[in-house]
mmCIF file of C-alpha atoms in Angstrom:
data_model
loop_
_atom_site.group_PDB
_atom_site.id
_atom_site.type_symbol
_atom_site.label_atom_id
_atom_site.label_comp_id
_atom_site.label_asym_id
_atom_site.label_seq_id
_atom_site.Cartn_x
_atom_site.Cartn_y
_atom_site.Cartn_z
ATOM 1 C CA UNK A 11 -1.769 5.838 -13.445
ATOM 2 C CA UNK A 12 -3.329 2.415 -13.555
ATOM 3 C CA UNK A 13 -4.799 0.726 -10.511
ATOM 4 C CA UNK A 14 -5.833 -2.828 -11.138
ATOM 5 C CA UNK A 15 -8.338 -3.475 -8.358
ATOM 6 C CA UNK A 16 -9.710 -6.886 -7.590
ATOM 7 C CA UNK A 17 -12.298 -7.639 -4.931
ATOM 8 C CA UNK A 18 -12.003 -11.216 -3.731
ATOM 9 C CA UNK A 19 -14.401 -10.607 -0.862
ATOM 10 C CA UNK A 20 -17.538 -8.604 -0.227
ATOM 11 C CA UNK A 21 -16.734 -4.928 0.188
ATOM 12 C CA UNK A 22 -19.336 -2.947 2.138
ATOM 13 C CA UNK A 23 -17.762 0.357 3.078
ATOM 14 C CA UNK A 24 -19.877 3.507 3.418
ATOM 15 C CA UNK A 25 -17.477 5.429 1.163
ATOM 16 C CA UNK A 26 -16.295 5.075 -2.424
ATOM 17 C CA UNK A 27 -13.304 2.819 -1.769
ATOM 18 C CA UNK A 28 -12.193 2.805 -5.410
ATOM 19 C CA UNK A 29 -12.032 6.607 -5.560
ATOM 20 C CA UNK A 30 -10.257 6.765 -2.193
ATOM 21 C CA UNK A 31 -7.704 4.142 -3.254
ATOM 22 C CA UNK A 32 -6.982 6.157 -6.398
ATOM 23 C CA UNK A 33 -6.644 9.371 -4.360
ATOM 24 C CA UNK A 34 -4.240 7.784 -1.840
ATOM 25 C CA UNK A 35 -2.091 6.071 -4.466
ATOM 26 C CA UNK A 36 -1.883 9.269 -6.498
ATOM 27 C CA UNK A 37 -1.017 11.334 -3.404
ATOM 28 C CA UNK A 38 1.739 8.872 -2.470
ATOM 29 C CA UNK A 39 3.229 9.080 -5.972
ATOM 30 C CA UNK A 40 3.107 12.870 -5.850
ATOM 31 C CA UNK A 41 4.590 13.044 -2.341
ATOM 32 C CA UNK A 42 7.495 10.829 -3.400
ATOM 33 C CA UNK A 43 8.073 12.825 -6.598
ATOM 34 C CA UNK A 44 7.642 9.757 -8.771
ATOM 35 C CA UNK A 45 8.683 10.888 -12.255
ATOM 36 C CA UNK A 46 6.685 8.167 -14.017
ATOM 37 C CA UNK A 47 3.132 7.120 -14.553
ATOM 38 C CA UNK A 48 2.636 4.037 -12.392
ATOM 39 C CA UNK A 49 0.786 0.760 -12.186
ATOM 40 C CA UNK A 50 -0.338 -0.746 -8.871
ATOM 41 C CA UNK A 51 -2.324 -3.895 -8.211
ATOM 42 C CA UNK A 52 -4.736 -3.666 -5.271
ATOM 43 C CA UNK A 53 -6.523 -6.800 -4.113
ATOM 44 C CA UNK A 54 -9.159 -6.727 -1.375
ATOM 45 C CA UNK A 55 -9.420 -9.998 0.530
ATOM 46 C CA UNK A 56 -10.935 -11.576 3.636
ATOM 47 C CA UNK A 57 -9.259 -12.718 6.853
ATOM 48 C CA UNK A 58 -8.674 -16.331 5.774
ATOM 49 C CA UNK A 59 -7.086 -15.313 2.473
ATOM 50 C CA UNK A 60 -4.646 -12.816 3.968
ATOM 51 C CA UNK A 61 -3.785 -15.361 6.683
ATOM 52 C CA UNK A 62 -2.888 -17.903 4.023
ATOM 53 C CA UNK A 63 -0.840 -15.408 1.989
ATOM 54 C CA UNK A 64 0.983 -14.201 5.112
ATOM 55 C CA UNK A 65 1.782 -17.810 6.041
ATOM 56 C CA UNK A 66 2.871 -18.792 2.525
ATOM 57 C CA UNK A 67 5.003 -15.737 1.690
ATOM 58 C CA UNK A 68 6.195 -14.432 5.053
ATOM 59 C CA UNK A 69 6.069 -17.642 7.126
ATOM 60 C CA UNK A 70 3.907 -15.819 9.700
ATOM 61 C CA UNK A 71 0.940 -17.977 10.648
ATOM 62 C CA UNK A 72 -1.656 -15.311 11.410
ATOM 63 C CA UNK A 73 -3.749 -12.804 9.521
ATOM 64 C CA UNK A 74 -2.451 -9.292 8.985
ATOM 65 C CA UNK A 75 -4.004 -6.068 7.760
ATOM 66 C CA UNK A 76 -2.046 -5.378 4.581
ATOM 67 C CA UNK A 77 0.760 -6.951 2.589
ATOM 68 C CA UNK A 78 3.049 -5.206 0.127
ATOM 69 C CA UNK A 79 4.889 -6.915 -2.692
ATOM 70 C CA UNK A 80 7.196 -4.345 -4.343
ATOM 71 C CA UNK A 81 8.276 -4.806 -7.942
ATOM 72 C CA UNK A 82 11.110 -2.255 -7.690
ATOM 73 C CA UNK A 83 14.392 -2.367 -5.816
ATOM 74 C CA UNK A 84 15.477 1.012 -4.543
ATOM 75 C CA UNK A 85 18.988 1.927 -3.401
ATOM 76 C CA UNK A 86 17.245 4.418 -1.096
ATOM 77 C CA UNK A 87 13.516 4.958 -0.597
ATOM 78 C CA UNK A 88 11.887 6.562 -3.631
ATOM 79 C CA UNK A 89 15.204 6.777 -5.513
ATOM 80 C CA UNK A 90 14.070 6.325 -9.107
ATOM 81 C CA UNK A 91 17.519 6.856 -10.613
ATOM 82 C CA UNK A 92 17.899 3.213 -11.690
ATOM 83 C CA UNK A 93 14.345 2.531 -12.900
ATOM 84 C CA UNK A 94 15.340 2.854 -16.547
ATOM 85 C CA UNK A 95 18.367 0.556 -16.168
ATOM 86 C CA UNK A 96 16.110 -2.396 -16.954
ATOM 87 C CA UNK A 97 13.097 -1.086 -18.829
ATOM 88 C CA UNK A 98 11.873 -4.594 -19.729
ATOM 89 C CA UNK A 99 11.501 -5.571 -16.066
ATOM 90 C CA UNK A 100 10.466 -2.259 -14.525
ATOM 91 C CA UNK A 101 7.871 -0.930 -16.962
ATOM 92 C CA UNK A 102 4.680 -2.329 -18.434
ATOM 93 C CA UNK A 103 5.499 -2.811 -22.134
ATOM 94 C CA UNK A 104 1.953 -1.880 -23.195
ATOM 95 C CA UNK A 105 1.428 1.267 -21.128
ATOM 96 C CA UNK A 106 4.991 2.356 -20.350
ATOM 97 C CA UNK A 107 4.011 2.686 -16.679
ATOM 98 C CA UNK A 108 6.423 1.910 -13.848
ATOM 99 C CA UNK A 109 5.372 -1.335 -12.170
ATOM 100 C CA UNK A 110 5.302 -0.539 -8.454
ATOM 101 C CA UNK A 111 3.866 -3.800 -7.154
ATOM 102 C CA UNK A 112 0.965 -5.411 -5.340
ATOM 103 C CA UNK A 113 -1.033 -4.396 -2.291
ATOM 104 C CA UNK A 114 -3.196 -7.024 -0.621
ATOM 105 C CA UNK A 115 -5.608 -5.452 1.848
ATOM 106 C CA UNK A 116 -7.817 -7.313 4.316
ATOM 107 C CA UNK A 117 -11.298 -5.754 4.426
ATOM 108 C CA UNK A 118 -12.079 -7.514 7.725
ATOM 109 C CA UNK A 119 -8.986 -5.978 9.344
ATOM 110 C CA UNK A 120 -9.898 -2.505 8.079
ATOM 111 C CA UNK A 121 -13.251 -2.784 9.857
ATOM 112 C CA UNK A 122 -11.795 -4.379 13.001
ATOM 113 C CA UNK A 123 -8.928 -1.913 13.376
ATOM 114 C CA UNK A 124 -11.067 1.150 12.672
ATOM 115 C CA UNK A 125 -13.345 0.134 15.519
ATOM 116 C CA UNK A 126 -10.415 -0.752 17.789
ATOM 117 C CA UNK A 127 -8.561 2.524 17.122
ATOM 118 C CA UNK A 128 -11.714 4.630 17.338
ATOM 119 C CA UNK A 129 -11.605 6.152 13.885
ATOM 120 C CA UNK A 130 -13.485 5.688 10.630
ATOM 121 C CA UNK A 131 -13.132 2.797 8.223
ATOM 122 C CA UNK A 132 -12.309 5.401 5.583
ATOM 123 C CA UNK A 133 -9.312 6.596 7.613
ATOM 124 C CA UNK A 134 -8.091 3.038 8.249
ATOM 125 C CA UNK A 135 -8.491 2.058 4.587
ATOM 126 C CA UNK A 136 -6.570 5.168 3.489
ATOM 127 C CA UNK A 137 -3.843 4.648 6.088
ATOM 128 C CA UNK A 138 -3.243 1.006 5.151
ATOM 129 C CA UNK A 139 -3.047 1.731 1.423
ATOM 130 C CA UNK A 140 -0.666 4.627 2.053
ATOM 131 C CA UNK A 141 1.457 2.505 4.391
ATOM 132 C CA UNK A 142 1.681 -0.161 1.717
ATOM 133 C CA UNK A 143 2.483 2.387 -1.001
ATOM 134 C CA UNK A 144 5.447 3.615 1.041
ATOM 135 C CA UNK A 145 6.663 0.017 1.220
ATOM 136 C CA UNK A 146 6.348 -0.178 -2.584
ATOM 137 C CA UNK A 147 8.595 2.907 -2.720
ATOM 138 C CA UNK A 148 11.227 1.164 -0.586
ATOM 139 C CA UNK A 149 10.420 2.515 2.874
ATOM 140 C CA UNK A 150 10.466 0.198 5.860
ATOM 141 C CA UNK A 151 10.080 0.307 9.624
ATOM 142 C CA UNK A 152 12.632 -2.209 10.839
ATOM 143 C CA UNK A 153 14.613 0.356 12.829
ATOM 144 C CA UNK A 154 13.401 3.207 15.024
ATOM 145 C CA UNK A 155 14.733 5.783 12.550
ATOM 146 C CA UNK A 156 12.985 4.086 9.613
ATOM 147 C CA UNK A 157 9.753 3.810 11.606
ATOM 148 C CA UNK A 158 9.826 7.493 12.549
ATOM 149 C CA UNK A 159 10.482 8.566 8.955
ATOM 150 C CA UNK A 160 7.724 6.355 7.571
ATOM 151 C CA UNK A 161 5.220 7.508 10.193
ATOM 152 C CA UNK A 162 6.046 11.165 9.535
ATOM 153 C CA UNK A 163 5.483 10.677 5.797
ATOM 154 C CA UNK A 164 2.186 8.884 6.422
ATOM 155 C CA UNK A 165 0.986 11.610 8.782
ATOM 156 C CA UNK A 166 1.936 14.420 6.385
ATOM 157 C CA UNK A 167 0.236 12.859 3.359
ATOM 158 C CA UNK A 168 -2.955 11.987 5.244
ATOM 159 C CA UNK A 169 -3.060 15.453 6.836
ATOM 160 C CA UNK A 170 -2.618 17.075 3.416
ATOM 161 C CA UNK A 171 -5.638 15.068 2.219
ATOM 162 C CA UNK A 172 -7.676 15.978 5.303
ATOM 163 C CA UNK A 173 -7.908 12.356 6.419
ATOM 164 C CA UNK A 174 -7.471 12.391 10.168
ATOM 165 C CA UNK A 175 -8.288 10.219 13.119
#
């Protein structure tokens, strides 16, 4: 597994955010029975940067907490049956790893939301990365059924890791 992490803002968490990101991404891959080694890009940004990206790519003119840019198209969430149909597009030619996509996480929102929700920054950081990973695997929350399924998966994975509110 390769995680290409870039910090475009100051990161001052009281936990090892790189190790936690690796743990969450690995747990998500395991939980979804991903049959491949994977590559994920994780970029940590500030409020202004995520606002601009949200405006430019989603046409939503406000900051958000996390953005997901999947590289794979799934017929159903975490259905890897077509990944090898186009090896040149889906896999890194140097490493052979499945290209899952990009996660852009706002450090300011992690801190703000942790305080607002009354839990640790570690829990919020883990939750947002996991939420984004599920989007990279093709999950969404546009309908009530999708939302319930995604929330149940998030809860189970975080509980299994002992990361609770």
